[in-house]
Each structure stands twice: as structure tokens, then as C-alpha cells.
Short mmCIF file of C-alpha atoms in Angstrom, two decimals:
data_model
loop_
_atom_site.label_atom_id
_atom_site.label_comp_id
_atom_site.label_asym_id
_atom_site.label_seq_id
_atom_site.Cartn_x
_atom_site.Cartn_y
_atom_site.Cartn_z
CA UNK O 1 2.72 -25.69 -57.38
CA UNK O 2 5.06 -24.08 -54.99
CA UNK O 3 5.70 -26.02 -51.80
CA UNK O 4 4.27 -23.68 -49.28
CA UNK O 5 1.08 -23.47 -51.45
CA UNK O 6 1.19 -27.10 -51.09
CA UNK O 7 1.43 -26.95 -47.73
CA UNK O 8 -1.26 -24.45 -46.86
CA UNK O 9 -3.81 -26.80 -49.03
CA UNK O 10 -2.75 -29.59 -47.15
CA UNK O 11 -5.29 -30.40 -44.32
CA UNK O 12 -6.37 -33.57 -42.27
CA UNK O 13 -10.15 -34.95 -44.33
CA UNK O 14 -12.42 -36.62 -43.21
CA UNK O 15 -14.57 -37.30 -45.77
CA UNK O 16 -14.05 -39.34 -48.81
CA UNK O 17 -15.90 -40.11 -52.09
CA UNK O 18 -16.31 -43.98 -51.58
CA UNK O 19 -17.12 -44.56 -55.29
CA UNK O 20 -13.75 -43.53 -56.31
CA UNK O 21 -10.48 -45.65 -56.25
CA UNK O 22 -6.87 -45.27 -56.42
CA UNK O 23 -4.44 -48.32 -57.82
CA UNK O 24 -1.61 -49.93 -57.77
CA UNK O 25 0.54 -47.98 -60.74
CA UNK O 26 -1.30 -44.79 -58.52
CA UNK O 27 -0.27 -45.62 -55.32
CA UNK O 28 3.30 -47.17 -56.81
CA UNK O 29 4.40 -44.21 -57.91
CA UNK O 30 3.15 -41.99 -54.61
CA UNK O 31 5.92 -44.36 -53.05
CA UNK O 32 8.57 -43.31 -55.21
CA UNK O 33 8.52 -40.45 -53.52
CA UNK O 34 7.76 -41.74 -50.07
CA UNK O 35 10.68 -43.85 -50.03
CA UNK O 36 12.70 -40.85 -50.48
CA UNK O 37 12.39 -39.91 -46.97
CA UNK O 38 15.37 -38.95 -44.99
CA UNK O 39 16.26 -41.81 -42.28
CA UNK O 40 19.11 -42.03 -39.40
CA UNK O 41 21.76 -43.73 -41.01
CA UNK O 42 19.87 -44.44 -43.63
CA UNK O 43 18.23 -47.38 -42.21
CA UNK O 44 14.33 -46.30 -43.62
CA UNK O 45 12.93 -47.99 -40.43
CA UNK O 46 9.60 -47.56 -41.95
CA UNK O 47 7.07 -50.12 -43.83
CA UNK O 48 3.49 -49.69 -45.10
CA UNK O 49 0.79 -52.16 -45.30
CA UNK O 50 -1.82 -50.98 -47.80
CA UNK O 51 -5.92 -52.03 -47.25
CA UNK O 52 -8.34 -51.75 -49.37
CA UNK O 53 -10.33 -54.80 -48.90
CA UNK O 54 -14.13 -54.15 -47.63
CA UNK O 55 -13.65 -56.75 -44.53
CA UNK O 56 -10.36 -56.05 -43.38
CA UNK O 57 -11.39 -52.58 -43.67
CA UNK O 58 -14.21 -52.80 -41.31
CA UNK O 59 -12.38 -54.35 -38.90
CA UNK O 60 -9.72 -51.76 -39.01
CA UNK O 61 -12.37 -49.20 -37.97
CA UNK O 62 -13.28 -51.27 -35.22
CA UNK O 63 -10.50 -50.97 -34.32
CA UNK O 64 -9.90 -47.40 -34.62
CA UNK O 65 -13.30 -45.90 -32.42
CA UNK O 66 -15.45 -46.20 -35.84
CA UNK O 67 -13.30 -43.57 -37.93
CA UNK O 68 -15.96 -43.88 -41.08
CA UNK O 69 -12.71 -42.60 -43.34
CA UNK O 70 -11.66 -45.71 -42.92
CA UNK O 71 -14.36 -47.35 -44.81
CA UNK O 72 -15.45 -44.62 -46.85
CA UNK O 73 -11.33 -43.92 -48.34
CA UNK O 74 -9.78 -46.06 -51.35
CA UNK O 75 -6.59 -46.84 -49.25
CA UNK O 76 -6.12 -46.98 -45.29
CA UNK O 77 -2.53 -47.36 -44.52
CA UNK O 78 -0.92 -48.58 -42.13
CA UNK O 79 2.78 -47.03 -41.29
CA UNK O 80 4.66 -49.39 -39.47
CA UNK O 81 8.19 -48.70 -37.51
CA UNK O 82 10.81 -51.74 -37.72
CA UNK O 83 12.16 -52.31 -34.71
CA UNK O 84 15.20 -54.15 -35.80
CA UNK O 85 15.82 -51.73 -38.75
CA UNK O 86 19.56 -51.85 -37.70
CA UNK O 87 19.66 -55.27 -38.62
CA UNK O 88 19.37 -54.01 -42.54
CA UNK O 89 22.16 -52.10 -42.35
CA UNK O 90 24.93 -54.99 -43.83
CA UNK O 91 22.28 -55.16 -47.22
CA UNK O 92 22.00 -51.25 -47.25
CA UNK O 93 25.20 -50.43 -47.04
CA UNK O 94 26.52 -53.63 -49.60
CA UNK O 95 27.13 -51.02 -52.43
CA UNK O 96 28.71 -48.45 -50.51
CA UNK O 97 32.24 -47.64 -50.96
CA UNK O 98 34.73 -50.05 -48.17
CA UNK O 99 35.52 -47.22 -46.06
CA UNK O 100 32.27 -46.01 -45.88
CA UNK O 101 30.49 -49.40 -44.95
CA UNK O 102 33.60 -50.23 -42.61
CA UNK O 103 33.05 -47.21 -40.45
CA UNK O 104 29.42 -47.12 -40.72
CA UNK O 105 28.38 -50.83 -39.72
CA UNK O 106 30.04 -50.96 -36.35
CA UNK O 107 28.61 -47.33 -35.70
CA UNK O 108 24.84 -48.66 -36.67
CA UNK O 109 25.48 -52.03 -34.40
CA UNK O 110 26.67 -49.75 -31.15
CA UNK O 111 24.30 -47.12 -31.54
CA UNK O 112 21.14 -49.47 -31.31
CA UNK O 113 22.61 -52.49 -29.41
CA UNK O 114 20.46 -52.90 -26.34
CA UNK O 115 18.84 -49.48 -26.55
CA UNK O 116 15.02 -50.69 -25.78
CA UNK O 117 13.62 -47.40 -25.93
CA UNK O 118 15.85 -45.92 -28.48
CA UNK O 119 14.26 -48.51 -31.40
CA UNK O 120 10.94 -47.57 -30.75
CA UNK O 121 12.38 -43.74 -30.85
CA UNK O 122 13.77 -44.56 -34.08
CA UNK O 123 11.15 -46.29 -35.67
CA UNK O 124 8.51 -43.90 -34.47
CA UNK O 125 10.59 -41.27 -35.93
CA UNK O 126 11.81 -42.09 -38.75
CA UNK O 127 8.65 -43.78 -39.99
CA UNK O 128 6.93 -40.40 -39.49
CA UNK O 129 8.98 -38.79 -41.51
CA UNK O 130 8.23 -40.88 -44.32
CA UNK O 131 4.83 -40.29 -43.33
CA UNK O 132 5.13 -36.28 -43.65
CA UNK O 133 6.51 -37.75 -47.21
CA UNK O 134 3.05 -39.38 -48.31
CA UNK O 135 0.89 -36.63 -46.89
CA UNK O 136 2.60 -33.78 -49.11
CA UNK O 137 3.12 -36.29 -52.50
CA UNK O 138 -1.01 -37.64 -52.16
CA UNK O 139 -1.70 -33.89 -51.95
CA UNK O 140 0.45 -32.93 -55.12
CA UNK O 141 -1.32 -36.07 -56.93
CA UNK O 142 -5.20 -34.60 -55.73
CA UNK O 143 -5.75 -36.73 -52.61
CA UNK O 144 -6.29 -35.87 -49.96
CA UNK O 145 -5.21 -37.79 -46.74
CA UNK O 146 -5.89 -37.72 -42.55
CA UNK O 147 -3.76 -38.78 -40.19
CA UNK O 148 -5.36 -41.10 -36.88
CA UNK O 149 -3.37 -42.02 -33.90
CA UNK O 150 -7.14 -43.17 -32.41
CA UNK O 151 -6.77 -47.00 -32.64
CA UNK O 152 -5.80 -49.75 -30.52
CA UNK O 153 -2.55 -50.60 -31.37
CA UNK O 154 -2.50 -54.39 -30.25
CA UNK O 155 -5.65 -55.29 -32.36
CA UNK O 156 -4.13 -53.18 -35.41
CA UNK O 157 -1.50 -55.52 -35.32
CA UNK O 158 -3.56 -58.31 -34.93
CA UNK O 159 -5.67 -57.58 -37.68
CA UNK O 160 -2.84 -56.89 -40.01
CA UNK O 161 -0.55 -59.82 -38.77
CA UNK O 162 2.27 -57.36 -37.77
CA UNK O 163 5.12 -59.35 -36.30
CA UNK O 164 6.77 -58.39 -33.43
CA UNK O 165 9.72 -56.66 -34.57
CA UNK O 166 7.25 -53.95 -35.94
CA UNK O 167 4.99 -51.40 -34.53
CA UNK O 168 1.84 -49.56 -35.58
CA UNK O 169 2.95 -45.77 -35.85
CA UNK O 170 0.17 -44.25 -37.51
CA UNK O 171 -2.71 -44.77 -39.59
CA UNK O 172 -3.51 -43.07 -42.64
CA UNK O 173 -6.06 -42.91 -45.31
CA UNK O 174 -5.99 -41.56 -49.21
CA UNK O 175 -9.09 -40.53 -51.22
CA UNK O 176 -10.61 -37.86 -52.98
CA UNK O 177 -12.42 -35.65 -50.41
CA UNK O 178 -15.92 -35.32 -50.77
CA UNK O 179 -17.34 -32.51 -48.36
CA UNK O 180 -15.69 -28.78 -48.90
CA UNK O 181 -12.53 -28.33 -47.40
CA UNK O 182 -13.04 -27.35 -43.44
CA UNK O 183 -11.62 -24.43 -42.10
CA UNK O 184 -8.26 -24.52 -40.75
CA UNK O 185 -7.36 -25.37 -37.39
CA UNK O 186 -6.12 -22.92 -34.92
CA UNK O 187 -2.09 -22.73 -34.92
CA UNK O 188 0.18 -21.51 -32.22
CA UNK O 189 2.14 -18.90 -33.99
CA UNK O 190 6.23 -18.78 -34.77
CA UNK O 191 6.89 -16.66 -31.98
CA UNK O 192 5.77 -19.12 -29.65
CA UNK O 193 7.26 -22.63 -31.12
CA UNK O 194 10.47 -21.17 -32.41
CA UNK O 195 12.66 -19.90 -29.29
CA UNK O 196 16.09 -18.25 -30.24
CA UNK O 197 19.65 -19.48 -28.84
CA UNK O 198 17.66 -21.68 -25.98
CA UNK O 199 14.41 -22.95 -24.94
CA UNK O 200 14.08 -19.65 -22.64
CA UNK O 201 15.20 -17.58 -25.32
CA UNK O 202 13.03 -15.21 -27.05
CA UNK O 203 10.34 -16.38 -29.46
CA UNK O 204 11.43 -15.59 -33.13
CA UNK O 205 9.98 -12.69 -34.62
CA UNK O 206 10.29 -11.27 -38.17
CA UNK O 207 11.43 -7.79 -36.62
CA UNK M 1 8.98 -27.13 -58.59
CA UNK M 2 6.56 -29.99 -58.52
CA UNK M 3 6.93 -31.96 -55.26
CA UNK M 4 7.98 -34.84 -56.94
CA UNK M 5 11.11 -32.64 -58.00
CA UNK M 6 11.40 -31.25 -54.56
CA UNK M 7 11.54 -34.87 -53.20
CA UNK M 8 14.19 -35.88 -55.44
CA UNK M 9 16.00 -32.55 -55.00
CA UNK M 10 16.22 -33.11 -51.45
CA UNK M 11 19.94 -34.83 -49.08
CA UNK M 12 21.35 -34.76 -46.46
CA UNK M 13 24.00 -32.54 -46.91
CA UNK M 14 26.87 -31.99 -44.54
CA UNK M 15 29.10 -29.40 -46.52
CA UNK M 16 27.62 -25.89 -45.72
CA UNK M 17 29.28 -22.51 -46.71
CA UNK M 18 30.14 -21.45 -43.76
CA UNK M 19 30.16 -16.85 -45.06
CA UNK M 20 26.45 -17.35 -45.57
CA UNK M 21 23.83 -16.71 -42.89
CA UNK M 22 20.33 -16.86 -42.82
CA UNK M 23 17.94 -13.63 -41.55
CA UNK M 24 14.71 -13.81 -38.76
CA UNK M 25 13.10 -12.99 -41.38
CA UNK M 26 13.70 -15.56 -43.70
CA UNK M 27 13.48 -18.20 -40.91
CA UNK M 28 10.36 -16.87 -39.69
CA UNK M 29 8.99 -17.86 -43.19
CA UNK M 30 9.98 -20.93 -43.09
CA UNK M 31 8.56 -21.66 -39.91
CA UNK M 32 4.95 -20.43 -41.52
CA UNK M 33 5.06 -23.34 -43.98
CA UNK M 34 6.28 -25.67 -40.46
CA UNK M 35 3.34 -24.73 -37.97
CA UNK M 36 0.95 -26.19 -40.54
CA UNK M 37 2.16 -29.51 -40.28
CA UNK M 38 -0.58 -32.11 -38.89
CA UNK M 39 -0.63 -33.19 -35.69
CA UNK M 40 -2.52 -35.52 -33.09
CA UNK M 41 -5.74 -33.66 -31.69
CA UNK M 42 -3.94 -30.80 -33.50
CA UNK M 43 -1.51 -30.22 -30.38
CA UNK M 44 1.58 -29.54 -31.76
CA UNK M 45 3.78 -31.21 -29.84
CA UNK M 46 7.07 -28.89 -31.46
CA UNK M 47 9.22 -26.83 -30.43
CA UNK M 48 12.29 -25.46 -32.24
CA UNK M 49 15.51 -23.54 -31.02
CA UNK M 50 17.45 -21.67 -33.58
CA UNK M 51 20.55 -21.33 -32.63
CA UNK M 52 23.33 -19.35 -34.73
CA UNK M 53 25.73 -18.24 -31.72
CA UNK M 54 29.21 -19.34 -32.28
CA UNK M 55 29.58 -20.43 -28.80
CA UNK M 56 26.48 -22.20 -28.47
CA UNK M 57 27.13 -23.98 -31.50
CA UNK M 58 30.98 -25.22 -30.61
CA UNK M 59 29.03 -26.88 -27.83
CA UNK M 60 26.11 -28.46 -29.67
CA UNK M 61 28.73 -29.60 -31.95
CA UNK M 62 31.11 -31.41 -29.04
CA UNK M 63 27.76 -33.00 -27.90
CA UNK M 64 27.35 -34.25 -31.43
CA UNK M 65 30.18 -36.86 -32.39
CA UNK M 66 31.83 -33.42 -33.64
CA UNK M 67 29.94 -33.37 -36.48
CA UNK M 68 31.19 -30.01 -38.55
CA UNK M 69 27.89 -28.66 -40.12
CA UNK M 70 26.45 -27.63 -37.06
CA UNK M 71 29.74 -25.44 -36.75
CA UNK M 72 29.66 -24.05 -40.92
CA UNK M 73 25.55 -24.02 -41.20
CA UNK M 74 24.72 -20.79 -40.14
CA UNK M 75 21.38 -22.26 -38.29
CA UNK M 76 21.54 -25.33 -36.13
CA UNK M 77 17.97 -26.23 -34.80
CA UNK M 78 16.97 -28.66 -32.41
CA UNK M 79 13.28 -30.17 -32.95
CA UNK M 80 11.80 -30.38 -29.15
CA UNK M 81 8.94 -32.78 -28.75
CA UNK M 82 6.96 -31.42 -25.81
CA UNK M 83 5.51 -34.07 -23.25
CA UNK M 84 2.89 -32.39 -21.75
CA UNK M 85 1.12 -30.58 -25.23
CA UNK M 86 -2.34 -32.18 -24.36
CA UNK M 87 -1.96 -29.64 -21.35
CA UNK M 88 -2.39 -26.52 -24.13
CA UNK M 89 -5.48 -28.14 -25.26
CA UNK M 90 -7.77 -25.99 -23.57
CA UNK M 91 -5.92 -22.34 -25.31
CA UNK M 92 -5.74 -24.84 -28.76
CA UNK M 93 -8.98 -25.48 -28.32
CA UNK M 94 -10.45 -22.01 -26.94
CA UNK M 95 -11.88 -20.87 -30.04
CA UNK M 96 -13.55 -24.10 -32.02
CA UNK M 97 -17.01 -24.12 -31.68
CA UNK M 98 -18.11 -25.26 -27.85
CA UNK M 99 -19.81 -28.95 -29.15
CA UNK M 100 -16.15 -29.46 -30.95
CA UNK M 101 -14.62 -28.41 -27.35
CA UNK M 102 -16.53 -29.96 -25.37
CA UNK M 103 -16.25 -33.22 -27.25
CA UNK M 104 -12.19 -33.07 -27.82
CA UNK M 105 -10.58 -32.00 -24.20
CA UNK M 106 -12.03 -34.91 -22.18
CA UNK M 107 -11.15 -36.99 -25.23
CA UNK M 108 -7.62 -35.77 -25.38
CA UNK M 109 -7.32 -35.85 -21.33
CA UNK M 110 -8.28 -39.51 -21.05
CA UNK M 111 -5.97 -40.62 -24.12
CA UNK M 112 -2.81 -39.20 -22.69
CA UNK M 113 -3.36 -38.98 -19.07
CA UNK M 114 -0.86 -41.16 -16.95
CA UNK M 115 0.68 -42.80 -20.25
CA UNK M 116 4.12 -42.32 -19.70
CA UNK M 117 5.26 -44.04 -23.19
CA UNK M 118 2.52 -42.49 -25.40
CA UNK M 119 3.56 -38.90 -24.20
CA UNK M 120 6.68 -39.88 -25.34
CA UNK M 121 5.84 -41.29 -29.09
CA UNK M 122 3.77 -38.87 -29.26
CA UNK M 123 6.28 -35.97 -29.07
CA UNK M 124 8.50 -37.79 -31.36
CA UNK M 125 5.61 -38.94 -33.61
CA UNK M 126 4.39 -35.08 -33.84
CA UNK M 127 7.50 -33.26 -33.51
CA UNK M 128 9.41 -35.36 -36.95
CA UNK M 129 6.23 -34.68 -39.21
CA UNK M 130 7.24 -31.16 -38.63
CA UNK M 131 10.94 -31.39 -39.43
CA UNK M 132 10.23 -33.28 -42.25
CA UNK M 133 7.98 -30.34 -43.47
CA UNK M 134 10.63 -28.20 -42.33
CA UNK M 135 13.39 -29.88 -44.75
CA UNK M 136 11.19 -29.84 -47.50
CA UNK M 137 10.37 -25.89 -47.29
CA UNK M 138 14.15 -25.05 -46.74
CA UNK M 139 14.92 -27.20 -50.12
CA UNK M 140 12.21 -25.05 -51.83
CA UNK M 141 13.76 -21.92 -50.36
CA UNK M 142 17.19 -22.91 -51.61
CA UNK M 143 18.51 -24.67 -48.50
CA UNK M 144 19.99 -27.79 -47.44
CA UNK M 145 19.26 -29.29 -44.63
CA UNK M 146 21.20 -32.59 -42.48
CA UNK M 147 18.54 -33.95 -40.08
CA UNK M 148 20.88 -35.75 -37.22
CA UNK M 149 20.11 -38.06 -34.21
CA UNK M 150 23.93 -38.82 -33.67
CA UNK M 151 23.91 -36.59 -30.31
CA UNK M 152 24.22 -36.85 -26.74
CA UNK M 153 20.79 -35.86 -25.62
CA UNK M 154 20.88 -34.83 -22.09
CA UNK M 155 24.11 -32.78 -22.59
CA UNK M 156 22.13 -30.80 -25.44
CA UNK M 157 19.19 -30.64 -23.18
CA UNK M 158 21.00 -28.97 -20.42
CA UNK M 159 23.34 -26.50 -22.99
CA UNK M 160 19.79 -25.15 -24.75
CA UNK M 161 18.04 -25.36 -21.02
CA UNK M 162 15.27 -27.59 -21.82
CA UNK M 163 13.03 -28.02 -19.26
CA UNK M 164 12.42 -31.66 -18.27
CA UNK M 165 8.37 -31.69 -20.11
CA UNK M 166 10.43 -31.17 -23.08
CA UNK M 167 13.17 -33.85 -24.76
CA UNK M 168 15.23 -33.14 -27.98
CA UNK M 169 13.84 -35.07 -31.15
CA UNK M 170 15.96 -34.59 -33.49
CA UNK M 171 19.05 -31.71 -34.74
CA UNK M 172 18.56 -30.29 -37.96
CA UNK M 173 20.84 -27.75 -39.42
CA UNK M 174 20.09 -25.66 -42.40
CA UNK M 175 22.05 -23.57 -44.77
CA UNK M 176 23.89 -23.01 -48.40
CA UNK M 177 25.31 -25.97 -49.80
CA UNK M 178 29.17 -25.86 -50.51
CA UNK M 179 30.58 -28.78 -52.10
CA UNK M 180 29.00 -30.73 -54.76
CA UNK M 181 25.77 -32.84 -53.44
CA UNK M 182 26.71 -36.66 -53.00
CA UNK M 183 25.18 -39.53 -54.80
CA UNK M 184 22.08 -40.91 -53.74
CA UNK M 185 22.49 -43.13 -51.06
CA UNK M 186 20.48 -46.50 -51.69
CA UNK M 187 16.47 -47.22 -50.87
CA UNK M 188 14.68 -49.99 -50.40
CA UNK M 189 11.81 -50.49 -52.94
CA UNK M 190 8.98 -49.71 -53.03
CA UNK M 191 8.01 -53.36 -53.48
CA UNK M 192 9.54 -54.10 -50.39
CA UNK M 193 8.37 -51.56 -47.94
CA UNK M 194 4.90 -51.55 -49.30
CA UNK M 195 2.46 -54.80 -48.29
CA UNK M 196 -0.51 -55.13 -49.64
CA UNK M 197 -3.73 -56.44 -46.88
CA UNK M 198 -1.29 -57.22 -44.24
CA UNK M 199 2.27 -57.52 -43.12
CA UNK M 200 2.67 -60.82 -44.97
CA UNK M 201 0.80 -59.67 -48.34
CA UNK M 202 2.43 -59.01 -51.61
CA UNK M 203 4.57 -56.39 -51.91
CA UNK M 204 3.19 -53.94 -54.73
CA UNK M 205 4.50 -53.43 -57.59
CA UNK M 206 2.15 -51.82 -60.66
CA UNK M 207 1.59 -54.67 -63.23
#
């Protein structure tokens, strides 16, 4: 399939067959791809806890304003954002050429070094990307998949014993839809998102 | 191309041939696949400036550790995360069907008003699942792509004239490859990044 048909099938479900599953060689080899994922620096600030137990499940949905897809999906993910990915960099870059690693680790260690806000940019970022990642390989593999940002993050963490250095960036479920596919959401159009040579330049058009 | 393909397919490539260029046309289609990205409440939080004017671009490229590709690409695009998109809810929202309406814009009022951080991941959140849809429709077009966060962001704000309910995400330029790509750089595994029940679970693997 070609990506943009991929892309135009792609759509946030709701509903899930809850008799179906998805397992671990399944959801192994969706993360081959994920882990693909472009990252700055390369640090892949991004980790995944994967639910499917019934109990934690239900409290996950407690904690996320009763989102049934939760219960009702094989897998709910959680994508995490590592604070302290910078901290990775001396193992991630121990196979790279000297020079490289030699100009790169000092970089990595300035660039994040007391930059509160700029870690939870990162992680938020980066681990999104990934996220983007899983959405379009579930789709190629016949899931389906919906992004929530509806959930208390502290009790997320809770629930899922999240240490501090991480943070809840999204949730995300995988299943096999049930219900036919809704129709699709209302989009603001190129012209209006993609502005040429400055943010007051003209919208892009095809003409 | 399977996606799988397309995922292994795509770098981060810095060499671009610098006689090629890329049309309105062909960018507008690549911004077709973009604008169906997911997004929280469906708001969109992106924005995107093209820019391909040599001047513009000598600047963007002092503000950005020098880095040469955004000089040879022949599109440099900045990913804008906008703070205020639960303000467009109402035109987003102006042709669902009134119980949907009526249910999501005091929904999406209360969740964002006066939260000065969440604005803020949410931009970034939003904004990167869109330039990572973006990467992966240039590769399938032919392009490369080098997302970058190595940038000074308020002198790039102020040389595209971003206005202040707007803040840069990420650069992104896009093009024809030139030199060889590079070897993979390295990736955690999968059994690593992926947990199983919570943060301190197993990490999967498929026996």
C-alpha cells in the first residue's frame, strides 16, 4: 500500500472487538519499526509500557474520564518521554566512530544541562514522533489505533509506577475496530497551515 | 512500498543536491498526506513555513549552528506549534453535528484554559506527529528529509515573524539526496524501550 493511502485510512477508533488479541511476536515486531523513529541526537527519549491486564486496565480508564477503548482494545499503551534521555548518550554513542562521539557527547551534555523546560520539550517531542511511528505501522499490520491526551497524568503514573525521570506523553490503544469506520474529521486545508517564506506569508497553493 | 520498507528507508540526511528544487505543487501534495495527521480534539495545533528564498535561508542557517542543508535543500520548513489552537475550535468544530459540538467546545475550553504548560506540550505534542507524517510522505515521494532542533529559537521566530501564540517546534528540511546515505545510527531495543504492565515490568521480547 502506498503511504498516502495509508495515511488517508488512518483514523482515530474508538471501538474495538474485545474478543480479539494481539501478542507479543505481534506487537514485537510493530516495534521494530517504532524504534526507527527519528530522535534529536539520536537520544530516542521515548519508552512504552504495554497493558493488557483486565485490572490495571480498568484502572487506567479511571483514570482517563472512562475512555471504554481502553477496556474494550487488546493493548493500551502508554508512551512515556525520558527526561534524562541525555544521560544515554555515552552507551548510544559507544560504537560510534572517536571523532564522532568526541564532538557529539559534550554537544548532548551542553545542550540539555539545566534546561528544565527544554527536557520536557524533548521528551514530549521526540516521543511523539515515535508515536506517529506506531500509529502508521499498527495501521499497515490491520489495527487500528486512537490517540487520548484525556487522562490525569499524575495517577497514570501512579498506576503504572512511572519514575520520576519520565513523563506520560500520550496514551494509545491497538485493536481491531469493530464499528464501521466514522467519517473523517473536518481539516483546515494547505493553504491555511502551510504559509510561504514567513508566518505572514501567503498560504501555499498548488497554482 | 510497504511501510515497514518506508520505515527502514527512512535518515536523516544532511547531504542535499543543492540544482534540485521542489514545485508548490509538489509540496502542496505533500502537505495533503500532513493535514491528516491526528491530533488532540482534532485541533491541529501546526503550522508550517516553506521557505526556499536564498536570503531567508542564509539566515535560518546562521541561527542554526550553520548547519549546511538548510542552505543546499531546496525547502527548509519550520514546524510551528500554535498555542492558542483550542481558540479555532468553534470554525473546527462548525460543521459536526450540534450534540458532537455542543459536547466538545466546553470540553476543549475547560482542558486548556489558563494552562500555561499544557498549551505548550500540546503544540509540541501535536505539531511533531505531523512532521513525522511529513518525513515519512517525502521518503515515499523520493525525498530526504533532516528533522533538526539544533537552532536558536527566538532568532528564527523573529526572521520568519512568528507571532508570539505561535513557537517553532522543530526545522525540517527536505530535498534530493546527494551523497551516499550513512549507516544506521544505533537503537535501543525493542526489549528495552518496551515494558510490559508497568514501568518496572519485563521488557518484551517474543518467546
Amino acid at each position: 500500500m502506498e503511504f498516502s493511502q495509508l495515511v488517508h485510512q488512518r483514523q482515530s477508533v474508538k471501538s474495538y472487538d474485545s474478543g480479539k488479541t494481539i501478542t507479543d511476536a505481534e506487537l514485537k515486531e510493530l516495534f521494530e519499526d517504532v524504534i526507527l523513529s527519528p530522535s534529536s541526537f539520536n537520544l530516542q527519549h521515548w519508552t512504552f509500557i504495554a497493558v493488557r491486564g483486565p485490572e490495571t486496565k480498568k484502572k487506567l480508564k479511571e483514570a482517563a474520564w472512562g475512555q471504554q477503548q481502553i477496556e474494550d482494545s487488546p493493548v493500551t499503551l502508554l508512551v512515556c518521554g525520558k527526561l534524562d534521555a541525555h544521560e544515554d548518550a555515552p552507551e548510544i554513542y559507544a560504537e560510534a566512530p572517536p571523532a564522532i562521539r568526541e564532538k557529539m557527547l559534550p554537544m548532548i551534555q551542553k545542550f540539555y544541562a539545566d534546561q528544565t523546560q527544554l527536557v520536557r520539550d524533548e521528551a514530549i517531542r521526540n516521543a511523539s514522533l515515535a508515536a506517529m511511528t506506531l500509529m502508521y505501522s499498527a495501521k499497515a499490520r490491520g489495527w487500528d489505533t486512537c490517540p487520548m491526551i484525556g487522562f490525569d497524568p499524575d495517577a497514570v503514573a501512579k498506576i503504572l509506577k512511572i519514575t520520576p525521570n519520565y513523563i506520560p506523553v500520550m496514551m494509545l490503544v491497538v485493536g481491531y475496530q469493530k464499528d464501521a469506520p466514522r467519517p473523517r474529521s473536518h481539516r483546515k486545508p494547505v493553504s491555511e497551515v502551510v504559509r510561504l517564506e514567513s508566518l505572514q506569508g501567503a498560504g501555499l497553493t498548488a497554482e
